[in-house]
Amino acid sequence: MKRRYRMPSADPGQPYYIYYPSGLELDRPWPEVSFGADGVVTTAQGRNPVTVAQYALYSHERSLRSVPGSEQAFVSQIRYLRDVQREDGAYTYASAAPEYLAPPGYLSAMAQGVAASALVRGYTATGDSAYRDAAINALKPLKLDVAGGGAAFLREGSVFFEEVASAQPCHILNGHLFAAFGLWDILRLGAGDAELHALHERSIETLLQWLPLYDASGWSYYQLAVRDANTRHLAHMSYHQLHIAQLRVYAAMTGRDAFAATANRWEAALRDVRARARVWLDSAAWLVETTRAHSGLSRRGPWRPIPVVTSQTAIERR
């Protein structure tokens, strides 16, 4: 019932905060992946920068436990992340994300942040400053608004890191937090400039203000977006567990008790039969919608961002 996590420490080379994969064993095989001749993880859709970075973090933890072959696997992933990075630090997605109106070549703040976290650990493990420089470079897109080719929502003093950087940013919670972890890793390393420090502080304040918008009477929402009949679906069980783990880690990173308090409330819902029943019913409705759309019986529009406000009363809740 819980996603495993560990709290941050003073060691910039510590294993990553969220366990990969989600199970309890580090030897659990990764599903639906293969490896190229260069040892880099590949999926059916090609090389996904998030998957590569996550596999790097998984291999890094295994290397600290002296698992045979893990150190080379870690180096293969971080070398790839260093070498394919664009000059502006960006990692792009070759395919589109039509449900978010994101065209081919779109950016993801989650990819930038998780890659930065992997590259920081590459630097601490090898001492090669090229990995540190690539980690810093990976955060450049977080300094730019999505409308200007960046991977963040930077408007009216708000800072939110967009997992899918599109013209209609939908504010996906777990993606923002993964990006925030990468930013925190750079600052802990002492490698961040004044702009990154300011970005970090503004992103904390933004999430504190927006966090109630992700609360669905004790459960969590995946994003601040609606589709079709202005419906919002509850976060699936696995994402709800991930939100709890991420908020506990982020509370320790930032010293803000509100993040831990929300995690406590959401974790209590895992033990509430009525709350879990709501999730299963909502998931069933989502499955029916998806099946009808895939079978051609209905058409679904893209996700649309809800107005970002400070009061929950302005949002339809389930």
CSV table of C-alpha atoms in Angstrom, one decimal:
chain,number,residue,atom,x,y,z
A,1,MET,CA,0.0,0.0,0.0
A,2,LYS,CA,3.0,2.4,0.0
A,3,ARG,CA,5.6,3.5,-2.6
A,4,ARG,CA,9.0,3.1,-1.0
A,5,TYR,CA,11.1,6.2,-0.5
A,6,ARG,CA,14.0,7.5,1.4
A,7,MET,CA,14.6,10.9,3.0
A,8,PRO,CA,17.3,13.2,1.6
A,9,SER,CA,20.6,13.4,3.5
A,10,ALA,CA,23.7,15.6,3.3
A,11,ASP,CA,25.3,13.2,0.8
A,12,PRO,CA,24.8,14.4,-2.8
A,13,GLY,CA,25.7,10.9,-4.0
A,14,GLN,CA,23.0,9.1,-2.0
A,15,PRO,CA,20.6,6.7,-3.7
A,16,TYR,CA,17.6,8.4,-5.2
A,17,TYR,CA,14.6,9.3,-3.0
A,18,ILE,CA,12.0,7.2,-4.8
A,19,TYR,CA,12.7,3.5,-5.3
A,20,TYR,CA,12.9,2.1,-8.8
A,21,PRO,CA,11.1,0.0,-9.7
A,22,SER,CA,8.1,0.4,-7.4
A,23,GLY,CA,8.4,-3.0,-5.8
A,24,LEU,CA,10.6,-4.0,-2.9
A,25,GLU,CA,13.4,-5.8,-4.7
A,26,LEU,CA,16.2,-4.1,-6.6
A,27,ASP,CA,16.6,-7.3,-8.7
A,28,ARG,CA,13.0,-7.0,-10.0
A,29,PRO,CA,13.2,-7.0,-13.9
A,30,TRP,CA,12.1,-3.9,-15.7
A,31,PRO,CA,9.0,-4.6,-17.9
A,32,GLU,CA,8.9,-3.9,-21.6
A,33,VAL,CA,12.5,-2.7,-22.0
A,34,SER,CA,15.4,-3.8,-24.0
A,35,PHE,CA,19.0,-2.5,-24.4
A,36,GLY,CA,20.9,-1.2,-27.4
A,37,ALA,CA,24.5,-2.1,-28.3
A,38,ASP,CA,25.6,0.8,-26.1
A,39,GLY,CA,23.8,-0.6,-23.1
A,40,VAL,CA,21.2,2.1,-23.0
A,41,VAL,CA,17.6,1.1,-22.0
A,42,THR,CA,15.1,1.3,-24.9
A,43,THR,CA,11.3,0.9,-25.0
A,44,ALA,CA,9.0,0.1,-27.9
A,45,GLN,CA,8.6,3.8,-28.5
A,46,GLY,CA,12.3,4.4,-28.6
A,47,ARG,CA,14.6,6.0,-26.0
A,48,ASN,CA,12.6,7.9,-23.5
A,49,PRO,CA,14.8,10.3,-21.4
A,50,VAL,CA,12.7,9.7,-18.3
A,51,THR,CA,13.1,5.9,-18.6
A,52,VAL,CA,16.9,6.3,-19.2
A,53,ALA,CA,17.3,8.5,-16.2
A,54,GLN,CA,15.2,6.3,-14.0
A,55,TYR,CA,17.2,3.3,-15.1
A,56,ALA,CA,20.4,5.2,-14.3
A,57,LEU,CA,19.2,5.9,-10.8
A,58,TYR,CA,18.2,2.3,-10.3
A,59,SER,CA,21.6,1.2,-11.5
A,60,HIS,CA,23.3,3.7,-9.3
A,61,GLU,CA,21.7,2.3,-6.2
A,62,ARG,CA,22.6,-1.2,-7.3
A,63,SER,CA,26.2,-0.1,-7.9
A,64,LEU,CA,26.4,1.2,-4.3
A,65,ARG,CA,25.4,-2.3,-3.3
A,66,SER,CA,28.1,-3.8,-5.5
A,67,VAL,CA,25.7,-5.7,-7.8
A,68,PRO,CA,27.8,-7.1,-10.7
A,69,GLY,CA,27.3,-5.1,-13.9
A,70,SER,CA,25.4,-2.3,-12.3
A,71,GLU,CA,28.2,0.3,-12.4
A,72,GLN,CA,28.7,-0.1,-16.2
A,73,ALA,CA,24.9,0.1,-16.6
A,74,PHE,CA,24.9,3.3,-14.7
A,75,VAL,CA,27.7,4.8,-16.7
A,76,SER,CA,26.0,3.8,-20.0
A,77,GLN,CA,22.8,5.7,-19.0
A,78,ILE,CA,24.5,8.9,-17.8
A,79,ARG,CA,26.9,9.0,-20.7
A,80,TYR,CA,23.9,8.9,-23.0
A,81,LEU,CA,22.1,11.6,-21.1
A,82,ARG,CA,25.2,13.8,-21.3
A,83,ASP,CA,25.8,13.2,-25.0
A,84,VAL,CA,22.2,13.6,-26.4
A,85,GLN,CA,21.4,16.7,-24.4
A,86,ARG,CA,20.9,19.7,-26.7
A,87,GLU,CA,23.0,22.8,-26.3
A,88,ASP,CA,20.2,24.5,-24.4
A,89,GLY,CA,20.0,21.5,-22.0
A,90,ALA,CA,16.8,20.1,-23.4
A,91,TYR,CA,15.7,16.5,-24.0
A,92,THR,CA,13.0,16.2,-26.5
A,93,TYR,CA,10.3,13.6,-27.3
A,94,ALA,CA,10.2,12.5,-30.9
A,95,SER,CA,6.5,11.6,-30.7
A,96,ALA,CA,3.6,13.9,-29.9
A,97,ALA,CA,1.3,13.8,-26.8
A,98,PRO,CA,-2.0,14.6,-28.5
A,99,GLU,CA,-4.1,14.4,-25.4
A,100,TYR,CA,-2.1,17.4,-24.1
A,101,LEU,CA,-1.8,19.1,-27.5
A,102,ALA,CA,2.0,18.6,-27.4
A,103,PRO,CA,3.6,18.3,-30.8
A,104,PRO,CA,6.6,16.1,-31.7
A,105,GLY,CA,9.7,17.6,-30.1
A,106,TYR,CA,8.0,18.7,-26.9
A,107,LEU,CA,9.9,19.0,-23.6
A,108,SER,CA,9.2,17.6,-20.2
A,109,ALA,CA,10.3,19.2,-16.9
A,110,MET,CA,10.2,15.7,-15.4
A,111,ALA,CA,12.7,14.5,-17.9
A,112,GLN,CA,14.9,17.5,-17.2
A,113,GLY,CA,14.8,17.0,-13.4
A,114,VAL,CA,15.2,13.3,-13.3
A,115,ALA,CA,18.1,13.5,-15.8
A,116,ALA,CA,19.7,16.2,-13.6
A,117,SER,CA,19.4,13.9,-10.5
A,118,ALA,CA,21.1,11.1,-12.4
A,119,LEU,CA,23.9,13.3,-13.8
A,120,VAL,CA,24.6,14.7,-10.3
A,121,ARG,CA,25.1,11.2,-9.1
A,122,GLY,CA,27.3,10.6,-12.2
A,123,TYR,CA,29.5,13.5,-11.1
A,124,THR,CA,29.7,12.3,-7.5
A,125,ALA,CA,30.5,8.8,-8.5
A,126,THR,CA,33.1,9.6,-11.2
A,127,GLY,CA,34.4,13.1,-10.3
A,128,ASP,CA,34.0,14.0,-14.0
A,129,SER,CA,32.9,17.6,-14.1
A,130,ALA,CA,31.2,17.0,-17.5
A,131,TYR,CA,28.4,15.3,-15.7
A,132,ARG,CA,28.0,18.2,-13.3
A,133,ASP,CA,27.9,20.7,-16.1
A,134,ALA,CA,25.3,18.5,-18.0
A,135,ALA,CA,23.2,18.4,-14.8
A,136,ILE,CA,23.2,22.2,-14.5
A,137,ASN,CA,22.5,22.5,-18.2
A,138,ALA,CA,19.5,20.2,-17.9
A,139,LEU,CA,17.8,22.7,-15.6
A,140,LYS,CA,17.9,25.6,-18.2
A,141,PRO,CA,14.5,24.7,-19.6
A,142,LEU,CA,13.0,25.2,-16.2
A,143,LYS,CA,13.9,28.8,-16.4
A,144,LEU,CA,11.7,29.4,-19.4
A,145,ASP,CA,8.0,29.5,-19.8
A,146,VAL,CA,6.3,26.9,-22.0
A,147,ALA,CA,5.2,29.7,-24.3
A,148,GLY,CA,8.9,30.6,-24.9
A,149,GLY,CA,10.1,27.0,-25.6
A,150,GLY,CA,10.7,26.1,-21.9
A,151,ALA,CA,9.4,23.5,-19.6
A,152,ALA,CA,7.8,25.6,-16.9
A,153,PHE,CA,4.7,27.7,-16.1
A,154,LEU,CA,6.2,31.1,-15.2
A,155,ARG,CA,3.4,33.5,-14.9
A,156,GLU,CA,2.3,36.2,-12.4
A,157,GLY,CA,4.9,35.1,-9.9
A,158,SER,CA,3.9,31.4,-10.1
A,159,VAL,CA,6.4,28.6,-10.9
A,160,PHE,CA,5.3,25.2,-11.8
A,161,PHE,CA,7.3,22.6,-13.7
A,162,GLU,CA,5.3,21.0,-16.5
A,163,GLU,CA,5.7,17.3,-17.2
A,164,VAL,CA,4.2,17.9,-20.6
A,165,ALA,CA,5.3,21.3,-21.8
A,166,SER,CA,2.5,22.4,-24.1
A,167,ALA,CA,0.5,25.5,-24.9
A,168,GLN,CA,-2.1,24.3,-22.5
A,169,PRO,CA,-0.1,23.3,-19.4
A,170,CYS,CA,-2.1,20.9,-17.2
A,171,HIS,CA,0.1,21.0,-14.1
A,172,ILE,CA,0.8,17.3,-13.4
A,173,LEU,CA,1.7,16.9,-9.8
A,174,ASN,CA,4.2,14.1,-9.8
A,175,GLY,CA,6.1,15.6,-12.8
A,176,HIS,CA,6.5,18.9,-11.0
A,177,LEU,CA,7.9,17.2,-8.0
A,178,PHE,CA,10.4,15.0,-9.9
A,179,ALA,CA,11.7,18.2,-11.6
A,180,ALA,CA,11.8,20.0,-8.2
A,181,PHE,CA,14.0,17.1,-6.8
A,182,GLY,CA,16.5,17.7,-9.6
A,183,LEU,CA,16.6,21.4,-8.9
A,184,TRP,CA,17.2,20.6,-5.2
A,185,ASP,CA,20.0,18.2,-6.0
A,186,ILE,CA,21.8,20.9,-8.0
A,187,LEU,CA,21.4,23.4,-5.1
A,188,ARG,CA,22.6,20.9,-2.5
A,189,LEU,CA,25.7,20.3,-4.7
A,190,GLY,CA,26.3,24.1,-4.4
A,191,ALA,CA,26.2,24.4,-8.2
A,192,GLY,CA,23.1,26.6,-8.6
A,193,ASP,CA,23.2,30.3,-9.6
A,194,ALA,CA,21.0,33.0,-8.1
A,195,GLU,CA,18.4,32.5,-10.7
A,196,LEU,CA,18.0,28.8,-9.8
A,197,HIS,CA,17.8,29.7,-6.1
A,198,ALA,CA,15.0,32.2,-6.8
A,199,LEU,CA,13.2,29.7,-9.0
A,200,HIS,CA,13.4,27.1,-6.2
A,201,GLU,CA,11.9,29.4,-3.7
A,202,ARG,CA,9.1,30.5,-6.0
A,203,SER,CA,8.2,26.9,-6.9
A,204,ILE,CA,7.9,26.0,-3.3
A,205,GLU,CA,5.5,28.9,-2.6
A,206,THR,CA,3.5,28.0,-5.7
A,207,LEU,CA,3.0,24.4,-4.7
A,208,LEU,CA,2.0,25.4,-1.2
A,209,GLN,CA,-0.6,27.7,-2.7
A,210,TRP,CA,-1.9,25.2,-5.3
A,211,LEU,CA,-1.7,22.0,-3.2
A,212,PRO,CA,-5.3,22.2,-2.0
A,213,LEU,CA,-6.4,22.1,-5.6
A,214,TYR,CA,-5.0,18.6,-5.9
A,215,ASP,CA,-7.1,17.4,-2.9
A,216,ALA,CA,-10.2,15.5,-3.6
A,217,SER,CA,-11.7,15.2,-0.1
A,218,GLY,CA,-8.7,13.3,1.2
A,219,TRP,CA,-7.6,11.6,-2.1
A,220,SER,CA,-5.3,13.2,-4.7
A,221,TYR,CA,-5.8,14.4,-8.3
A,222,TYR,CA,-3.2,13.6,-10.9
A,223,GLN,CA,-3.3,17.1,-12.5
A,224,LEU,CA,-5.2,20.4,-12.6
A,225,ALA,CA,-7.0,19.6,-15.9
A,226,VAL,CA,-10.4,18.5,-17.2
A,227,ARG,CA,-11.7,17.0,-20.4
A,228,ASP,CA,-15.0,16.7,-22.2
A,229,ALA,CA,-17.8,17.3,-19.6
A,230,ASN,CA,-15.4,19.1,-17.2
A,231,THR,CA,-14.6,15.8,-15.5
A,232,ARG,CA,-11.6,15.2,-13.3
A,233,HIS,CA,-10.6,11.7,-12.4
A,234,LEU,CA,-9.0,10.8,-9.1
A,235,ALA,CA,-5.4,9.7,-9.2
A,236,HIS,CA,-5.0,6.0,-9.7
A,237,MET,CA,-3.8,4.0,-6.7
A,238,SER,CA,-0.2,3.9,-7.8
A,239,TYR,CA,0.0,7.6,-8.5
A,240,HIS,CA,-1.7,8.4,-5.2
A,241,GLN,CA,1.0,6.4,-3.4
A,242,LEU,CA,3.7,8.2,-5.4
A,243,HIS,CA,2.2,11.6,-4.4
A,244,ILE,CA,2.4,10.6,-0.8
A,245,ALA,CA,6.1,9.5,-1.1
A,246,GLN,CA,7.1,12.6,-3.0
A,247,LEU,CA,5.5,15.0,-0.6
A,248,ARG,CA,7.2,13.4,2.4
A,249,VAL,CA,10.6,13.7,0.6
A,250,TYR,CA,9.8,17.3,-0.4
A,251,ALA,CA,8.8,18.3,3.1
A,252,ALA,CA,12.2,17.2,4.2
A,253,MET,CA,13.9,19.0,1.4
A,254,THR,CA,12.1,22.3,2.0
A,255,GLY,CA,11.3,22.2,5.7
A,256,ARG,CA,7.6,22.9,4.9
A,257,ASP,CA,5.3,21.0,7.2
A,258,ALA,CA,2.3,21.6,4.9
A,259,PHE,CA,3.6,19.0,2.5
A,260,ALA,CA,3.9,16.4,5.2
A,261,ALA,CA,0.5,17.2,6.5
A,262,THR,CA,-1.1,16.6,3.1
A,263,ALA,CA,0.9,13.4,2.8
A,264,ASN,CA,-0.6,12.3,6.1
A,265,ARG,CA,-4.1,13.0,5.1
A,266,TRP,CA,-3.7,11.2,1.7
A,267,GLU,CA,-2.1,8.2,3.4
A,268,ALA,CA,-5.0,7.9,5.8
A,269,ALA,CA,-7.3,7.6,2.8
A,270,LEU,CA,-5.4,4.4,1.8
A,271,ARG,CA,-6.8,2.8,5.0
A,272,ASP,CA,-10.3,4.1,4.4
A,273,VAL,CA,-12.6,1.6,2.7
A,274,ARG,CA,-15.0,4.3,1.5
A,275,ALA,CA,-12.2,6.3,-0.1
A,276,ARG,CA,-10.8,3.3,-1.8
A,277,ALA,CA,-14.3,2.4,-3.1
A,278,ARG,CA,-14.5,5.9,-4.6
A,279,VAL,CA,-11.2,5.3,-6.4
A,280,TRP,CA,-12.3,2.0,-7.8
A,281,LEU,CA,-15.6,3.4,-9.0
A,282,ASP,CA,-13.9,6.4,-10.6
A,283,SER,CA,-11.3,4.1,-12.2
A,284,ALA,CA,-14.1,2.0,-13.6
A,285,ALA,CA,-15.7,5.1,-15.1
A,286,TRP,CA,-12.4,6.1,-16.6
A,287,LEU,CA,-12.0,2.6,-18.1
A,288,VAL,CA,-15.4,2.7,-19.7
A,289,GLU,CA,-14.6,6.1,-21.2
A,290,THR,CA,-11.2,4.9,-22.5
A,291,THR,CA,-12.7,1.7,-24.0
A,292,ARG,CA,-15.5,3.6,-25.8
A,293,ALA,CA,-13.0,6.1,-27.2
A,294,HIS,CA,-10.7,3.3,-28.4
A,295,SER,CA,-13.5,1.4,-30.0
A,296,GLY,CA,-14.7,4.5,-31.8
A,297,LEU,CA,-18.0,4.7,-29.9
A,298,SER,CA,-17.1,8.1,-28.6
A,299,ARG,CA,-14.6,10.8,-29.1
A,300,ARG,CA,-12.5,12.4,-26.3
A,301,GLY,CA,-11.1,15.9,-26.5
A,302,PRO,CA,-7.7,16.8,-25.1
A,303,TRP,CA,-7.1,17.8,-21.5
A,304,ARG,CA,-7.8,21.4,-20.7
A,305,PRO,CA,-6.2,23.3,-17.8
A,306,ILE,CA,-8.6,24.5,-15.1
A,307,PRO,CA,-8.3,28.1,-13.9
A,308,VAL,CA,-5.6,28.1,-11.3
A,309,VAL,CA,-7.2,29.7,-8.2
A,310,THR,CA,-6.5,29.6,-4.5
A,311,SER,CA,-9.9,28.3,-3.5
A,312,GLN,CA,-11.1,24.7,-3.9
A,313,THR,CA,-14.7,25.8,-4.3
A,314,ALA,CA,-14.0,27.0,-7.9
A,315,ILE,CA,-13.2,23.4,-9.0
A,316,GLU,CA,-15.7,20.6,-9.7
A,317,ARG,CA,-14.9,17.8,-7.2
A,318,ARG,CA,-15.9,14.2,-7.0
